[in-house]
């Protein structure tokens, strides 16, 4: 079974940083494009960033460009998201998800339990 386990969230002040991790198992990680998503209670799931399977290509949602960096370590089957310059608008539960097929095709519905990021002074 596909397993996705997000971690690294926490409470941080505005302007602060966090590094999220998504540990994966149950599939050949190096063959899959991956995504980070986030959701605020009562709002729709929002796509945040995408990286192709080799790490050579990335895309970001407009509001996080220049502040967030997606990366991966295929030897550790792990996806990362570096969050810098955090604002209260970044407060959300963060999830990772596989891309459905070719790069840009959208993310699968399966997610882990998520990791909560709370930005507050």
Tab-separated table of C-alpha atoms in Angstrom:
chain	number	residue	atom	x	y	z
A	1	UNK	CA	0.000	0.000	0.000
A	2	UNK	CA	1.011	3.565	-0.658
A	3	UNK	CA	1.981	5.282	2.580
A	4	UNK	CA	2.637	9.010	2.933
A	5	UNK	CA	3.677	10.441	6.304
A	6	UNK	CA	4.034	14.186	6.665
A	7	UNK	CA	5.973	15.775	9.517
A	8	UNK	CA	7.811	18.917	10.531
A	9	UNK	CA	4.946	21.284	11.142
A	10	UNK	CA	4.587	23.463	14.183
A	11	UNK	CA	3.902	26.904	15.586
A	12	UNK	CA	6.082	29.648	14.168
A	13	UNK	CA	6.052	33.427	14.265
A	14	UNK	CA	5.442	35.479	11.134
A	15	UNK	CA	8.617	35.631	9.094
A	16	UNK	CA	9.791	32.326	10.449
A	17	UNK	CA	10.732	29.097	8.706
A	18	UNK	CA	9.892	25.428	8.798
A	19	UNK	CA	10.965	22.374	6.857
A	20	UNK	CA	8.304	19.799	6.159
A	21	UNK	CA	9.026	16.195	5.265
A	22	UNK	CA	6.972	13.520	3.564
A	23	UNK	CA	8.278	10.020	4.124
A	24	UNK	CA	6.938	7.533	1.620
A	25	UNK	CA	6.738	3.786	1.184
A	26	UNK	CA	4.816	1.198	-0.782
A	27	UNK	CA	5.767	2.467	-4.220
A	28	UNK	CA	8.863	3.318	-6.249
A	29	UNK	CA	9.291	6.915	-5.144
A	30	UNK	CA	11.941	7.834	-7.731
A	31	UNK	CA	9.459	7.155	-10.548
A	32	UNK	CA	6.721	9.476	-9.286
A	33	UNK	CA	6.192	13.199	-9.595
A	34	UNK	CA	5.113	14.613	-6.234
A	35	UNK	CA	3.061	17.465	-4.821
A	36	UNK	CA	2.549	19.464	-1.669
A	37	UNK	CA	-0.967	20.589	-0.837
A	38	UNK	CA	-2.547	22.494	2.040
A	39	UNK	CA	-5.978	22.975	3.523
A	40	UNK	CA	-7.553	25.370	5.961
A	41	UNK	CA	-10.637	24.066	7.801
A	42	UNK	CA	-13.756	24.989	5.883
A	43	UNK	CA	-11.846	25.769	2.701
A	44	UNK	CA	-10.929	23.739	-0.348
A	45	UNK	CA	-7.706	21.838	-0.682
A	46	UNK	CA	-5.071	24.069	-2.268
A	47	UNK	CA	-2.174	22.934	-4.421
A	48	UNK	CA	1.133	24.427	-3.253
A	49	UNK	CA	4.025	22.951	-5.233
A	50	UNK	CA	5.027	20.161	-7.581
A	51	UNK	CA	8.315	18.466	-8.436
A	52	UNK	CA	9.059	15.933	-11.123
A	53	UNK	CA	10.528	12.549	-10.300
A	54	UNK	CA	14.125	13.592	-10.980
A	55	UNK	CA	13.981	16.875	-9.087
A	56	UNK	CA	14.781	18.852	-12.210
A	57	UNK	CA	11.428	20.554	-12.656
A	58	UNK	CA	9.305	22.433	-10.140
A	59	UNK	CA	6.178	24.569	-10.098
A	60	UNK	CA	4.697	26.701	-7.331
A	61	UNK	CA	1.407	28.310	-6.495
A	62	UNK	CA	1.776	32.028	-7.038
A	63	UNK	CA	1.507	33.110	-3.399
A	64	UNK	CA	4.402	30.881	-2.273
A	65	UNK	CA	6.841	31.574	-5.103
A	66	UNK	CA	10.157	32.819	-3.757
A	67	UNK	CA	9.290	31.719	-0.213
A	68	UNK	CA	8.747	27.953	-0.416
A	69	UNK	CA	11.127	25.408	-1.942
A	70	UNK	CA	10.185	21.854	-2.818
A	71	UNK	CA	12.889	19.209	-2.942
A	72	UNK	CA	13.315	15.462	-2.731
A	73	UNK	CA	15.829	12.804	-1.814
A	74	UNK	CA	15.126	9.741	-3.926
A	75	UNK	CA	17.648	7.697	-1.941
A	76	UNK	CA	15.515	8.296	1.176
A	77	UNK	CA	12.107	8.129	-0.540
A	78	UNK	CA	11.348	11.496	1.009
A	79	UNK	CA	9.844	14.746	-0.238
A	80	UNK	CA	10.535	18.084	1.453
A	81	UNK	CA	9.067	21.560	1.561
A	82	UNK	CA	11.125	24.424	2.939
A	83	UNK	CA	8.872	27.231	4.119
A	84	UNK	CA	10.467	30.658	4.571
A	85	UNK	CA	8.967	34.065	5.170
A	86	UNK	CA	5.852	32.541	6.667
A	87	UNK	CA	2.713	34.629	7.061
A	88	UNK	CA	-0.550	34.000	8.851
A	89	UNK	CA	-2.059	33.144	5.465
A	90	UNK	CA	0.188	30.076	5.351
A	91	UNK	CA	-1.512	28.567	8.397
A	92	UNK	CA	-2.950	25.244	7.228
A	93	UNK	CA	-2.646	21.492	7.334
A	94	UNK	CA	0.006	20.484	4.798
A	95	UNK	CA	-0.121	17.229	2.840
A	96	UNK	CA	1.934	15.475	0.198
A	97	UNK	CA	0.430	13.569	-2.695
A	98	UNK	CA	1.582	11.771	-5.813
A	99	UNK	CA	0.951	13.173	-9.271
A	100	UNK	CA	-1.739	11.181	-11.085
A	101	UNK	CA	0.273	10.531	-14.232
A	102	UNK	CA	2.428	12.781	-16.428
A	103	UNK	CA	3.814	15.988	-14.969
A	104	UNK	CA	1.055	18.571	-14.643
A	105	UNK	CA	-1.798	16.076	-14.705
A	106	UNK	CA	-2.870	16.829	-11.141
A	107	UNK	CA	-2.545	15.109	-7.811
A	108	UNK	CA	-4.007	11.876	-6.539
A	109	UNK	CA	-6.635	11.961	-3.829
A	110	UNK	CA	-4.617	9.819	-1.428
A	111	UNK	CA	-2.824	11.831	1.242
A	112	UNK	CA	-1.272	11.221	4.599
A	113	UNK	CA	-2.598	12.624	7.861
A	114	UNK	CA	-0.851	15.891	7.229
A	115	UNK	CA	1.272	18.166	9.370
A	116	UNK	CA	-0.127	21.351	10.881
A	117	UNK	CA	1.609	24.652	10.261
A	118	UNK	CA	0.435	27.521	12.422
A	119	UNK	CA	1.841	30.998	11.919
A	120	UNK	CA	1.039	33.320	14.787
A	121	UNK	CA	2.667	35.972	16.917
